[in-house]
Amino acid sequence: MYRALIRYLSLVLLGLAAAVWIADQAYIQRQSEVPGLEARLISEALKGYCEVNSCRAGNMPWPGLEFSRMSEFSLPENETKELARGRMLRAKSSTNENFYYVKIDDLIAQIGPFDESSQVENDWHTELFYLLLGVSVFLCFWPILRDLHQLKLAATRFARDRDPQHFRFPHSSFFSPISEAMIWMGNRLARSLALQKELSSTLSHELRTPISRLKFSVNTLPATGEEPTKAEMLEDLHELDQLVSEYLTFARQESERPLLDFSQVDLVDVVARLLDRLGQYSGKRIELIAPDSLRTRADIRSITRALKNLIENGIKYAQSEVRVGLYDDSGEVVVCIEDDGRGLEGEAFEDLFLPYVREKCVSKISGYGLGLAIVRKIVDWHGGHIIASHSIALGGARFELRLPDSPWEFDSLS
């Protein structure tokens, strides 16, 4: 945001400076033509004077005018031709004074000197003008910059504790209407989150109790030869219980500020343990490509949950092979998970990280579309990002998780 604003202000300043500079140069050019115009007027007056009176070599009765014979001048041939054509020549002395020369009959009239050093001496006026212009523009934009900074801090604090009062600015602020709208939005959001939390609590108590009761009842049914039906009922109840658990986990992460415990975590060790545990009975070939150690600052509990979801998805949707790679890329820790499954359809891969969104080609495989949404939330907590794409190596799906070396920690916000 600040870079874009600074670029905009720079363009405004450059535009103003360019316009003023062009006008200033035009003025300087016009001023530089004044002595030449005066000399030309004087030369015309001299020609008229010499037509009436006889002009001779020597000083004229007026200061700044002197006649000399052509033979007394040793000029280059081209300048001599210019004088012969009636054109005026200008010469500058070592003291920055200008003299103008014009041919009148057989004489050369010297007109001057014209002192133009005053223009150079007055250049500080232009520099002062530019300085005052820059200061004026900065003072005009400073309140906007200040309020933008306050708005950014308020949004950061609101993300931490959900208190809409952070958006309350002074009435003199340029962003007072925006702050009022943000307070209204914050109150609505707080009520929505409270309602969501209440709904989660209701699901936890009101749904899990009858599910557990049904499980117990099914398990205590006498053996009557209906074991397949009993197994199907238990499977349905287990699926329902798992759906409730997934929803509660997602709702908790969506509405509550996490208490993350950031520490140095060896992701190679975390991934290796997950692969040993999840791939042991999968029947899939799992390949780990990683250095001996790859450390970053992370909350080990939540990052393990995110990696577990990604690895479980890879194993679930793979036909025979899963490949997990870890490496460091210019200050970012990268975890790449690929499989040889059916892959991803279309190009709207970002939609996969929305709640309850699943690929159509895997609709027959168990799942609820919350796993990747939970992964995205955890990655956001760590200041990283996750990318979904096609796997060129294996032909299936590819998920690339990137974490910075210094993640954004909630507890460090001020």
mmCIF file of C-alpha atoms in Angstrom:
data_model
loop_
_atom_site.group_PDB
_atom_site.id
_atom_site.type_symbol
_atom_site.label_atom_id
_atom_site.label_comp_id
_atom_site.label_asym_id
_atom_site.label_seq_id
_atom_site.Cartn_x
_atom_site.Cartn_y
_atom_site.Cartn_z
ATOM 1 C CA MET A 1 0.000 0.000 0.000
ATOM 2 C CA TYR A 2 2.745 2.438 0.978
ATOM 3 C CA ARG A 3 4.761 1.698 -2.154
ATOM 4 C CA ALA A 4 1.777 2.399 -4.392
ATOM 5 C CA LEU A 5 1.019 5.622 -2.517
ATOM 6 C CA ILE A 6 4.647 6.744 -2.652
ATOM 7 C CA ARG A 7 4.703 6.026 -6.399
ATOM 8 C CA TYR A 8 1.536 8.083 -6.822
ATOM 9 C CA LEU A 9 2.923 11.002 -4.823
ATOM 10 C CA SER A 10 6.195 10.797 -6.741
ATOM 11 C CA LEU A 11 4.312 10.984 -10.040
ATOM 12 C CA VAL A 12 2.338 13.989 -8.789
ATOM 13 C CA LEU A 13 5.510 15.757 -7.659
ATOM 14 C CA LEU A 14 7.329 14.916 -10.882
ATOM 15 C CA GLY A 15 4.387 16.159 -12.934
ATOM 16 C CA LEU A 16 4.233 19.439 -11.029
ATOM 17 C CA ALA A 17 8.002 19.857 -11.158
ATOM 18 C CA ALA A 18 8.053 19.137 -14.904
ATOM 19 C CA ALA A 19 5.277 21.661 -15.572
ATOM 20 C CA VAL A 20 6.997 24.329 -13.479
ATOM 21 C CA TRP A 21 10.385 23.537 -15.061
ATOM 22 C CA ILE A 22 8.977 23.889 -18.589
ATOM 23 C CA ALA A 23 7.354 27.203 -17.678
ATOM 24 C CA ASP A 24 10.570 28.343 -16.001
ATOM 25 C CA GLN A 25 12.674 27.412 -19.017
ATOM 26 C CA ALA A 26 10.269 29.241 -21.314
ATOM 27 C CA TYR A 27 10.550 32.308 -19.092
ATOM 28 C CA ILE A 28 14.351 32.095 -19.019
ATOM 29 C CA GLN A 29 14.429 31.726 -22.803
ATOM 30 C CA ARG A 30 12.173 34.731 -23.169
ATOM 31 C CA GLN A 31 14.318 36.735 -20.790
ATOM 32 C CA SER A 32 17.496 35.741 -22.624
ATOM 33 C CA GLU A 33 16.028 37.195 -25.816
ATOM 34 C CA VAL A 34 15.475 40.617 -24.241
ATOM 35 C CA PRO A 35 19.085 41.898 -24.630
ATOM 36 C CA GLY A 36 19.151 40.762 -28.269
ATOM 37 C CA LEU A 37 15.870 42.540 -28.926
ATOM 38 C CA GLU A 38 17.191 45.709 -27.321
ATOM 39 C CA ALA A 39 20.385 45.494 -29.374
ATOM 40 C CA ARG A 40 18.367 45.039 -32.567
ATOM 41 C CA LEU A 41 16.251 48.092 -31.792
ATOM 42 C CA ILE A 42 19.398 50.094 -31.067
ATOM 43 C CA SER A 43 20.995 48.933 -34.347
ATOM 44 C CA GLU A 44 17.923 50.052 -36.315
ATOM 45 C CA ALA A 45 18.087 53.423 -34.593
ATOM 46 C CA LEU A 46 21.809 53.677 -35.434
ATOM 47 C CA LYS A 47 21.176 52.940 -39.094
ATOM 48 C CA GLY A 48 18.651 55.751 -39.198
ATOM 49 C CA TYR A 49 21.039 58.042 -37.368
ATOM 50 C CA CYS A 50 23.922 57.262 -39.769
ATOM 51 C CA GLU A 51 21.714 57.972 -42.781
ATOM 52 C CA VAL A 52 21.232 61.522 -41.529
ATOM 53 C CA ASN A 53 24.621 62.087 -39.911
ATOM 54 C CA SER A 54 28.068 60.937 -40.907
ATOM 55 C CA CYS A 55 29.199 58.124 -38.608
ATOM 56 C CA ARG A 56 32.906 57.585 -38.081
ATOM 57 C CA ALA A 57 35.052 55.084 -36.239
ATOM 58 C CA GLY A 58 35.275 55.787 -32.528
ATOM 59 C CA ASN A 59 33.017 56.269 -29.565
ATOM 60 C CA MET A 60 29.540 57.609 -30.065
ATOM 61 C CA PRO A 61 28.113 60.301 -27.821
ATOM 62 C CA TRP A 62 26.029 57.641 -26.086
ATOM 63 C CA PRO A 63 27.466 55.061 -23.671
ATOM 64 C CA GLY A 64 27.601 51.467 -24.845
ATOM 65 C CA LEU A 65 27.986 52.366 -28.538
ATOM 66 C CA GLU A 66 31.211 52.287 -30.529
ATOM 67 C CA PHE A 67 32.049 52.171 -34.248
ATOM 68 C CA SER A 68 35.051 50.351 -35.708
ATOM 69 C CA ARG A 69 36.346 49.796 -39.229
ATOM 70 C CA MET A 70 35.885 46.389 -40.853
ATOM 71 C CA SER A 71 39.648 46.129 -41.328
ATOM 72 C CA GLU A 72 40.163 46.273 -37.570
ATOM 73 C CA PHE A 73 38.247 43.003 -37.089
ATOM 74 C CA SER A 74 39.832 39.649 -37.763
ATOM 75 C CA LEU A 75 36.741 37.475 -38.016
ATOM 76 C CA PRO A 76 36.273 34.033 -39.534
ATOM 77 C CA GLU A 77 34.966 34.070 -43.081
ATOM 78 C CA ASN A 78 31.525 32.723 -42.171
ATOM 79 C CA GLU A 79 30.965 35.423 -39.514
ATOM 80 C CA THR A 80 32.149 38.111 -41.935
ATOM 81 C CA LYS A 81 29.549 36.882 -44.420
ATOM 82 C CA GLU A 82 26.876 36.983 -41.706
ATOM 83 C CA LEU A 83 27.714 40.617 -40.944
ATOM 84 C CA ALA A 84 27.718 41.447 -44.659
ATOM 85 C CA ARG A 85 24.186 40.060 -44.919
ATOM 86 C CA GLY A 86 23.078 42.486 -42.226
ATOM 87 C CA ARG A 87 22.772 39.932 -39.450
ATOM 88 C CA MET A 88 23.758 40.616 -35.843
ATOM 89 C CA LEU A 89 26.507 38.702 -34.042
ATOM 90 C CA ARG A 90 26.855 38.196 -30.308
ATOM 91 C CA ALA A 91 30.078 37.742 -28.344
ATOM 92 C CA LYS A 92 30.536 37.076 -24.623
ATOM 93 C CA SER A 93 33.406 38.513 -22.618
ATOM 94 C CA SER A 94 35.292 36.838 -19.779
ATOM 95 C CA THR A 95 33.171 38.822 -17.305
ATOM 96 C CA ASN A 96 29.968 37.237 -18.635
ATOM 97 C CA GLU A 97 28.968 40.396 -20.519
ATOM 98 C CA ASN A 98 27.389 40.215 -23.958
ATOM 99 C CA PHE A 99 28.325 42.486 -26.879
ATOM 100 C CA TYR A 100 26.370 42.685 -30.132
ATOM 101 C CA TYR A 101 27.906 43.591 -33.474
ATOM 102 C CA VAL A 102 26.140 44.807 -36.617
ATOM 103 C CA LYS A 103 27.446 46.204 -39.953
ATOM 104 C CA ILE A 104 26.334 49.726 -40.809
ATOM 105 C CA ASP A 105 27.767 50.900 -44.148
ATOM 106 C CA ASP A 106 31.540 50.274 -43.943
ATOM 107 C CA LEU A 107 31.628 50.304 -40.157
ATOM 108 C CA ILE A 108 30.997 47.745 -37.438
ATOM 109 C CA ALA A 109 28.832 48.966 -34.557
ATOM 110 C CA GLN A 110 29.540 47.455 -31.134
ATOM 111 C CA ILE A 111 26.497 47.587 -28.868
ATOM 112 C CA GLY A 112 26.865 46.716 -25.230
ATOM 113 C CA PRO A 113 27.737 45.448 -22.808
ATOM 114 C CA PHE A 114 24.597 43.690 -21.601
ATOM 115 C CA ASP A 115 25.042 42.075 -18.195
ATOM 116 C CA GLU A 116 23.171 38.729 -18.034
ATOM 117 C CA SER A 117 24.849 37.434 -14.888
ATOM 118 C CA SER A 118 21.865 38.587 -12.833
ATOM 119 C CA GLN A 119 19.844 35.719 -14.294
ATOM 120 C CA VAL A 120 22.403 33.209 -12.985
ATOM 121 C CA GLU A 121 22.557 34.938 -9.618
ATOM 122 C CA ASN A 122 18.781 34.704 -9.306
ATOM 123 C CA ASP A 123 18.657 30.947 -9.898
ATOM 124 C CA TRP A 124 18.287 30.408 -6.138
ATOM 125 C CA HIS A 125 14.760 31.770 -6.469
ATOM 126 C CA THR A 126 13.898 28.806 -8.681
ATOM 127 C CA GLU A 127 15.496 26.322 -6.280
ATOM 128 C CA LEU A 128 13.626 27.880 -3.365
ATOM 129 C CA PHE A 129 10.394 27.637 -5.333
ATOM 130 C CA TYR A 130 10.920 23.921 -5.984
ATOM 131 C CA LEU A 131 11.706 23.342 -2.309
ATOM 132 C CA LEU A 132 8.582 25.184 -1.160
ATOM 133 C CA LEU A 133 6.506 23.317 -3.744
ATOM 134 C CA GLY A 134 7.729 19.939 -2.480
ATOM 135 C CA VAL A 135 7.135 20.889 1.163
ATOM 136 C CA SER A 136 3.640 22.181 0.349
ATOM 137 C CA VAL A 137 2.652 18.993 -1.465
ATOM 138 C CA PHE A 138 4.031 16.861 1.381
ATOM 139 C CA LEU A 139 2.106 18.886 3.978
ATOM 140 C CA CYS A 140 -1.063 18.506 1.905
ATOM 141 C CA PHE A 141 -0.694 14.732 1.701
ATOM 142 C CA TRP A 142 0.665 14.154 5.209
ATOM 143 C CA PRO A 143 -2.783 13.923 6.895
ATOM 144 C CA ILE A 144 -3.798 11.277 4.349
ATOM 145 C CA LEU A 145 -0.579 9.324 4.929
ATOM 146 C CA ARG A 146 -1.065 9.557 8.696
ATOM 147 C CA ASP A 147 -4.674 8.367 8.539
ATOM 148 C CA LEU A 148 -3.775 5.526 6.185
ATOM 149 C CA HIS A 149 -1.159 4.381 8.678
ATOM 150 C CA GLN A 150 -3.709 4.556 11.508
ATOM 151 C CA LEU A 151 -6.189 2.593 9.384
ATOM 152 C CA LYS A 152 -3.590 -0.109 8.776
ATOM 153 C CA LEU A 153 -2.783 -0.347 12.501
ATOM 154 C CA ALA A 154 -6.490 -0.481 13.341
ATOM 155 C CA ALA A 155 -7.055 -3.336 10.874
ATOM 156 C CA THR A 156 -4.089 -5.240 12.334
ATOM 157 C CA ARG A 157 -5.355 -4.799 15.891
ATOM 158 C CA PHE A 158 -8.888 -5.750 14.867
ATOM 159 C CA ALA A 159 -7.526 -8.988 13.380
ATOM 160 C CA ARG A 160 -5.952 -9.678 16.771
ATOM 161 C CA ASP A 161 -8.792 -9.038 19.209
ATOM 162 C CA ARG A 162 -11.911 -8.293 17.062
ATOM 163 C CA ASP A 163 -12.519 -4.957 18.817
ATOM 164 C CA PRO A 164 -14.232 -2.532 16.358
ATOM 165 C CA GLN A 165 -13.283 0.472 18.517
ATOM 166 C CA HIS A 166 -9.794 0.357 16.987
ATOM 167 C CA PHE A 167 -11.355 2.005 13.917
ATOM 168 C CA ARG A 168 -12.542 5.064 15.861
ATOM 169 C CA PHE A 169 -10.564 8.045 14.508
ATOM 170 C CA PRO A 170 -10.773 11.749 15.442
ATOM 171 C CA HIS A 171 -13.590 13.642 13.727
ATOM 172 C CA SER A 172 -11.023 15.829 11.957
ATOM 173 C CA SER A 173 -9.638 12.767 10.208
ATOM 174 C CA PHE A 174 -10.024 12.440 6.450
ATOM 175 C CA PHE A 175 -11.131 8.860 7.033
ATOM 176 C CA SER A 176 -13.890 9.530 9.571
ATOM 177 C CA PRO A 177 -16.635 8.206 7.229
ATOM 178 C CA ILE A 178 -14.534 5.116 6.542
ATOM 179 C CA SER A 179 -13.889 4.594 10.254
ATOM 180 C CA GLU A 180 -17.622 4.746 10.998
ATOM 181 C CA ALA A 181 -18.288 2.202 8.250
ATOM 182 C CA MET A 182 -15.504 -0.041 9.573
ATOM 183 C CA ILE A 183 -16.925 0.148 13.108
ATOM 184 C CA TRP A 184 -20.345 -0.863 11.788
ATOM 185 C CA MET A 185 -18.787 -3.700 9.785
ATOM 186 C CA GLY A 186 -16.725 -4.799 12.788
ATOM 187 C CA ASN A 187 -19.797 -4.954 15.014
ATOM 188 C CA ARG A 188 -21.668 -7.000 12.408
ATOM 189 C CA LEU A 189 -18.678 -9.299 12.016
ATOM 190 C CA ALA A 190 -18.330 -9.706 15.781
ATOM 191 C CA ARG A 191 -22.009 -10.668 16.049
ATOM 192 C CA SER A 192 -21.627 -13.132 13.167
ATOM 193 C CA LEU A 193 -18.601 -14.722 14.800
ATOM 194 C CA ALA A 194 -20.419 -14.957 18.116
ATOM 195 C CA LEU A 195 -23.343 -16.637 16.359
ATOM 196 C CA GLN A 196 -20.963 -19.022 14.606
ATOM 197 C CA LYS A 197 -19.291 -19.862 17.903
ATOM 198 C CA GLU A 198 -22.674 -20.511 19.491
ATOM 199 C CA LEU A 199 -23.635 -22.728 16.565
ATOM 200 C CA SER A 200 -20.373 -24.649 16.913
ATOM 201 C CA SER A 201 -21.041 -25.170 20.593
ATOM 202 C CA THR A 202 -24.571 -26.358 19.805
ATOM 203 C CA LEU A 203 -23.240 -28.822 17.252
ATOM 204 C CA SER A 204 -20.694 -30.062 19.728
ATOM 205 C CA HIS A 205 -23.207 -30.785 22.471
ATOM 206 C CA GLU A 206 -26.483 -31.424 20.656
ATOM 207 C CA LEU A 207 -25.188 -33.565 17.783
ATOM 208 C CA ARG A 208 -22.311 -35.505 19.272
ATOM 209 C CA THR A 209 -24.386 -36.802 22.163
ATOM 210 C CA PRO A 210 -27.017 -38.547 20.001
ATOM 211 C CA ILE A 211 -24.319 -39.764 17.604
ATOM 212 C CA SER A 212 -22.448 -41.386 20.474
ATOM 213 C CA ARG A 213 -25.723 -42.837 21.775
ATOM 214 C CA LEU A 214 -26.532 -44.303 18.365
ATOM 215 C CA LYS A 215 -23.048 -45.792 18.078
ATOM 216 C CA PHE A 216 -23.436 -47.434 21.450
ATOM 217 C CA SER A 217 -26.889 -48.758 20.547
ATOM 218 C CA VAL A 218 -25.686 -50.225 17.244
ATOM 219 C CA ASN A 219 -22.671 -51.848 18.887
ATOM 220 C CA THR A 220 -24.900 -53.499 21.501
ATOM 221 C CA LEU A 221 -27.329 -54.962 18.979
ATOM 222 C CA PRO A 222 -27.488 -58.766 19.222
ATOM 223 C CA ALA A 223 -25.974 -60.803 16.422
ATOM 224 C CA THR A 224 -28.944 -61.569 14.176
ATOM 225 C CA GLY A 225 -27.237 -62.124 10.859
ATOM 226 C CA GLU A 226 -27.566 -58.467 9.915
ATOM 227 C CA GLU A 227 -23.875 -57.738 10.344
ATOM 228 C CA PRO A 228 -23.494 -56.010 6.915
ATOM 229 C CA THR A 229 -26.338 -53.633 7.764
ATOM 230 C CA LYS A 230 -24.844 -53.022 11.182
ATOM 231 C CA ALA A 231 -21.444 -52.246 9.613
ATOM 232 C CA GLU A 232 -23.049 -49.790 7.166
ATOM 233 C CA MET A 233 -24.833 -48.027 10.024
ATOM 234 C CA LEU A 234 -21.594 -47.738 11.997
ATOM 235 C CA GLU A 235 -19.803 -46.415 8.914
ATOM 236 C CA ASP A 236 -22.504 -43.772 8.385
ATOM 237 C CA LEU A 237 -22.339 -42.741 12.032
ATOM 238 C CA HIS A 238 -18.545 -42.565 11.866
ATOM 239 C CA GLU A 239 -18.782 -40.382 8.751
ATOM 240 C CA LEU A 240 -21.287 -38.088 10.450
ATOM 241 C CA ASP A 241 -19.082 -37.836 13.545
ATOM 242 C CA GLN A 242 -16.076 -37.049 11.366
ATOM 243 C CA LEU A 243 -18.016 -34.330 9.525
ATOM 244 C CA VAL A 244 -18.979 -32.691 12.818
ATOM 245 C CA SER A 245 -15.361 -32.852 14.009
ATOM 246 C CA GLU A 246 -14.062 -31.307 10.778
ATOM 247 C CA TYR A 247 -16.636 -28.533 10.917
ATOM 248 C CA LEU A 248 -15.862 -27.750 14.553
ATOM 249 C CA THR A 249 -12.144 -27.620 13.798
ATOM 250 C CA PHE A 250 -12.687 -25.284 10.864
ATOM 251 C CA ALA A 251 -15.146 -23.060 12.752
ATOM 252 C CA ARG A 252 -12.737 -22.808 15.672
ATOM 253 C CA GLN A 253 -9.868 -21.763 13.429
ATOM 254 C CA GLU A 254 -12.048 -19.343 11.489
ATOM 255 C CA SER A 255 -13.470 -17.481 14.476
ATOM 256 C CA GLU A 256 -10.889 -17.666 17.236
ATOM 257 C CA ARG A 257 -7.499 -15.989 17.437
ATOM 258 C CA PRO A 258 -4.943 -18.767 17.682
ATOM 259 C CA LEU A 259 -2.413 -18.843 20.481
ATOM 260 C CA LEU A 260 0.522 -19.904 18.368
ATOM 261 C CA ASP A 261 3.774 -20.958 19.973
ATOM 262 C CA PHE A 262 6.452 -20.125 17.403
ATOM 263 C CA SER A 263 9.725 -21.993 17.730
ATOM 264 C CA GLN A 264 12.428 -23.506 15.547
ATOM 265 C CA VAL A 265 10.888 -26.533 13.822
ATOM 266 C CA ASP A 266 12.701 -29.075 11.660
ATOM 267 C CA LEU A 267 10.172 -29.654 8.877
ATOM 268 C CA VAL A 268 12.122 -32.617 7.507
ATOM 269 C CA ASP A 269 11.666 -34.418 10.818
ATOM 270 C CA VAL A 270 7.957 -33.500 10.979
ATOM 271 C CA VAL A 271 7.289 -34.697 7.422
ATOM 272 C CA ALA A 272 9.294 -37.914 7.902
ATOM 273 C CA ARG A 273 7.268 -38.811 11.002
ATOM 274 C CA LEU A 274 3.986 -38.121 9.187
ATOM 275 C CA LEU A 275 5.018 -40.245 6.212
ATOM 276 C CA ASP A 276 5.984 -43.142 8.474
ATOM 277 C CA ARG A 277 2.647 -42.960 10.258
ATOM 278 C CA LEU A 278 0.301 -42.235 7.343
ATOM 279 C CA GLY A 279 1.998 -44.234 4.615
ATOM 280 C CA GLN A 280 2.652 -47.388 6.589
ATOM 281 C CA TYR A 281 -0.502 -49.198 5.469
ATOM 282 C CA SER A 282 -1.419 -47.093 2.439
ATOM 283 C CA GLY A 283 -0.034 -49.491 -0.163
ATOM 284 C CA LYS A 284 1.350 -46.479 -2.073
ATOM 285 C CA ARG A 285 4.962 -45.762 -2.960
ATOM 286 C CA ILE A 286 5.990 -42.651 -1.000
ATOM 287 C CA GLU A 287 9.223 -40.829 -1.860
ATOM 288 C CA LEU A 288 10.787 -38.133 0.335
ATOM 289 C CA ILE A 289 13.280 -35.761 -1.308
ATOM 290 C CA ALA A 290 14.743 -33.469 1.343
ATOM 291 C CA PRO A 291 18.001 -32.336 2.944
ATOM 292 C CA ASP A 292 19.081 -33.694 6.307
ATOM 293 C CA SER A 293 17.473 -30.748 8.076
ATOM 294 C CA LEU A 294 15.349 -27.748 7.111
ATOM 295 C CA ARG A 295 14.382 -25.418 9.942
ATOM 296 C CA THR A 296 11.961 -22.523 10.151
ATOM 297 C CA ARG A 297 10.001 -20.694 12.839
ATOM 298 C CA ALA A 298 6.525 -22.178 13.129
ATOM 299 C CA ASP A 299 3.874 -23.386 15.531
ATOM 300 C CA ILE A 300 4.593 -27.111 15.475
ATOM 301 C CA ARG A 301 1.051 -28.172 16.390
ATOM 302 C CA SER A 302 -0.743 -26.241 13.655
ATOM 303 C CA ILE A 303 1.895 -26.717 10.945
ATOM 304 C CA THR A 304 1.857 -30.468 11.617
ATOM 305 C CA ARG A 305 -1.924 -30.405 11.125
ATOM 306 C CA ALA A 306 -1.536 -28.606 7.783
ATOM 307 C CA LEU A 307 1.152 -30.988 6.526
ATOM 308 C CA LYS A 308 -0.900 -33.975 7.708
ATOM 309 C CA ASN A 309 -3.915 -32.786 5.704
ATOM 310 C CA LEU A 310 -1.826 -32.329 2.552
ATOM 311 C CA ILE A 311 -0.073 -35.692 2.870
ATOM 312 C CA GLU A 312 -3.369 -37.468 3.611
ATOM 313 C CA ASN A 313 -4.877 -35.910 0.479
ATOM 314 C CA GLY A 314 -1.886 -36.994 -1.591
ATOM 315 C CA ILE A 315 -2.116 -40.584 -0.333
ATOM 316 C CA LYS A 316 -5.909 -40.659 -0.658
ATOM 317 C CA TYR A 317 -6.049 -39.452 -4.270
ATOM 318 C CA ALA A 318 -2.841 -41.066 -5.585
ATOM 319 C CA GLN A 319 -3.045 -44.199 -7.675
ATOM 320 C CA SER A 320 0.334 -45.625 -6.726
ATOM 321 C CA GLU A 321 2.902 -42.909 -5.964
ATOM 322 C CA VAL A 322 3.313 -39.822 -3.773
ATOM 323 C CA ARG A 323 6.359 -37.577 -3.823
ATOM 324 C CA VAL A 324 7.185 -35.084 -1.054
ATOM 325 C CA GLY A 325 10.003 -32.580 -1.521
ATOM 326 C CA LEU A 326 11.444 -29.992 0.872
ATOM 327 C CA TYR A 327 13.944 -27.274 0.004
ATOM 328 C CA ASP A 328 14.964 -23.689 0.715
ATOM 329 C CA ASP A 329 14.194 -21.084 -1.935
ATOM 330 C CA SER A 330 15.600 -17.580 -1.382
ATOM 331 C CA GLY A 331 14.641 -17.320 2.268
ATOM 332 C CA GLU A 332 11.434 -19.343 1.971
ATOM 333 C CA VAL A 333 10.966 -22.913 3.143
ATOM 334 C CA VAL A 334 9.091 -24.902 0.489
ATOM 335 C CA VAL A 335 7.176 -28.163 0.962
ATOM 336 C CA CYS A 336 5.966 -29.717 -2.304
ATOM 337 C CA ILE A 337 3.531 -32.663 -2.356
ATOM 338 C CA GLU A 338 2.721 -34.405 -5.666
ATOM 339 C CA ASP A 339 0.715 -37.493 -6.584
ATOM 340 C CA ASP A 340 -0.074 -39.540 -9.686
ATOM 341 C CA GLY A 341 -3.845 -39.373 -9.259
ATOM 342 C CA ARG A 342 -6.437 -37.910 -11.619
ATOM 343 C CA GLY A 343 -5.146 -34.409 -10.964
ATOM 344 C CA LEU A 344 -7.056 -31.136 -10.859
ATOM 345 C CA GLU A 345 -9.680 -30.067 -13.373
ATOM 346 C CA GLY A 346 -9.888 -26.597 -14.890
ATOM 347 C CA GLU A 347 -7.746 -23.647 -13.879
ATOM 348 C CA ALA A 348 -9.622 -22.178 -10.860
ATOM 349 C CA PHE A 349 -7.315 -23.861 -8.369
ATOM 350 C CA GLU A 350 -7.770 -21.106 -5.770
ATOM 351 C CA ASP A 351 -11.377 -22.235 -5.262
ATOM 352 C CA LEU A 352 -10.093 -25.519 -3.818
ATOM 353 C CA PHE A 353 -9.115 -23.678 -0.639
ATOM 354 C CA LEU A 354 -12.680 -22.489 -0.007
ATOM 355 C CA PRO A 355 -14.786 -24.416 2.540
ATOM 356 C CA TYR A 356 -16.836 -27.334 1.176
ATOM 357 C CA VAL A 357 -15.315 -27.077 -2.321
ATOM 358 C CA ARG A 358 -14.169 -30.374 -3.871
ATOM 359 C CA GLU A 359 -13.123 -31.542 -7.308
ATOM 360 C CA LYS A 360 -15.945 -33.275 -9.207
ATOM 361 C CA CYS A 361 -13.664 -36.124 -10.235
ATOM 362 C CA VAL A 362 -13.127 -37.126 -6.576
ATOM 363 C CA SER A 363 -16.702 -36.746 -5.366
ATOM 364 C CA LYS A 364 -16.944 -40.495 -4.757
ATOM 365 C CA ILE A 365 -13.971 -40.431 -2.373
ATOM 366 C CA SER A 366 -14.787 -39.660 1.260
ATOM 367 C CA GLY A 367 -14.220 -36.082 2.348
ATOM 368 C CA TYR A 368 -16.014 -32.824 3.080
ATOM 369 C CA GLY A 369 -13.938 -30.093 1.437
ATOM 370 C CA LEU A 370 -12.666 -28.609 4.698
ATOM 371 C CA GLY A 371 -9.124 -29.994 4.795
ATOM 372 C CA LEU A 372 -7.599 -27.520 2.327
ATOM 373 C CA ALA A 373 -9.536 -24.627 3.889
ATOM 374 C CA ILE A 374 -7.927 -25.500 7.224
ATOM 375 C CA VAL A 375 -4.506 -25.710 5.535
ATOM 376 C CA ARG A 376 -4.979 -22.250 3.971
ATOM 377 C CA LYS A 377 -5.937 -20.786 7.351
ATOM 378 C CA ILE A 378 -2.862 -22.270 9.072
ATOM 379 C CA VAL A 379 -0.583 -21.083 6.269
ATOM 380 C CA ASP A 380 -2.064 -17.575 6.583
ATOM 381 C CA TRP A 381 -1.277 -17.617 10.307
ATOM 382 C CA HIS A 382 2.372 -18.252 9.412
ATOM 383 C CA GLY A 383 2.485 -15.484 6.786
ATOM 384 C CA GLY A 384 3.010 -17.998 3.975
ATOM 385 C CA HIS A 385 1.031 -19.084 0.946
ATOM 386 C CA ILE A 386 0.005 -22.310 -0.767
ATOM 387 C CA ILE A 387 -0.322 -22.960 -4.500
ATOM 388 C CA ALA A 388 -2.249 -25.741 -6.256
ATOM 389 C CA SER A 389 -1.276 -26.841 -9.765
ATOM 390 C CA HIS A 390 -0.808 -29.819 -12.079
ATOM 391 C CA SER A 391 2.114 -32.121 -11.374
ATOM 392 C CA ILE A 392 4.365 -32.300 -14.417
ATOM 393 C CA ALA A 393 6.470 -35.092 -12.915
ATOM 394 C CA LEU A 394 3.689 -37.462 -11.807
ATOM 395 C CA GLY A 395 0.680 -36.214 -13.757
ATOM 396 C CA GLY A 396 -1.612 -35.699 -10.772
ATOM 397 C CA ALA A 397 -2.068 -32.811 -8.354
ATOM 398 C CA ARG A 398 0.707 -30.674 -6.934
ATOM 399 C CA PHE A 399 0.496 -28.564 -3.765
ATOM 400 C CA GLU A 400 3.336 -26.199 -2.932
ATOM 401 C CA LEU A 401 3.441 -24.747 0.585
ATOM 402 C CA ARG A 402 5.784 -21.803 1.169
ATOM 403 C CA LEU A 403 6.678 -20.450 4.602
ATOM 404 C CA PRO A 404 8.869 -17.403 5.293
ATOM 405 C CA ASP A 405 11.897 -17.643 7.558
ATOM 406 C CA SER A 406 10.357 -15.006 9.866
ATOM 407 C CA PRO A 407 6.595 -15.584 10.016
ATOM 408 C CA TRP A 408 4.067 -13.034 11.174
ATOM 409 C CA GLU A 409 3.386 -13.755 14.844
ATOM 410 C CA PHE A 410 0.085 -12.587 16.304
ATOM 411 C CA ASP A 411 1.556 -11.932 19.722
ATOM 412 C CA SER A 412 4.102 -9.509 18.287
ATOM 413 C CA LEU A 413 1.485 -7.137 16.922
ATOM 414 C CA SER A 414 1.318 -3.736 18.476
#
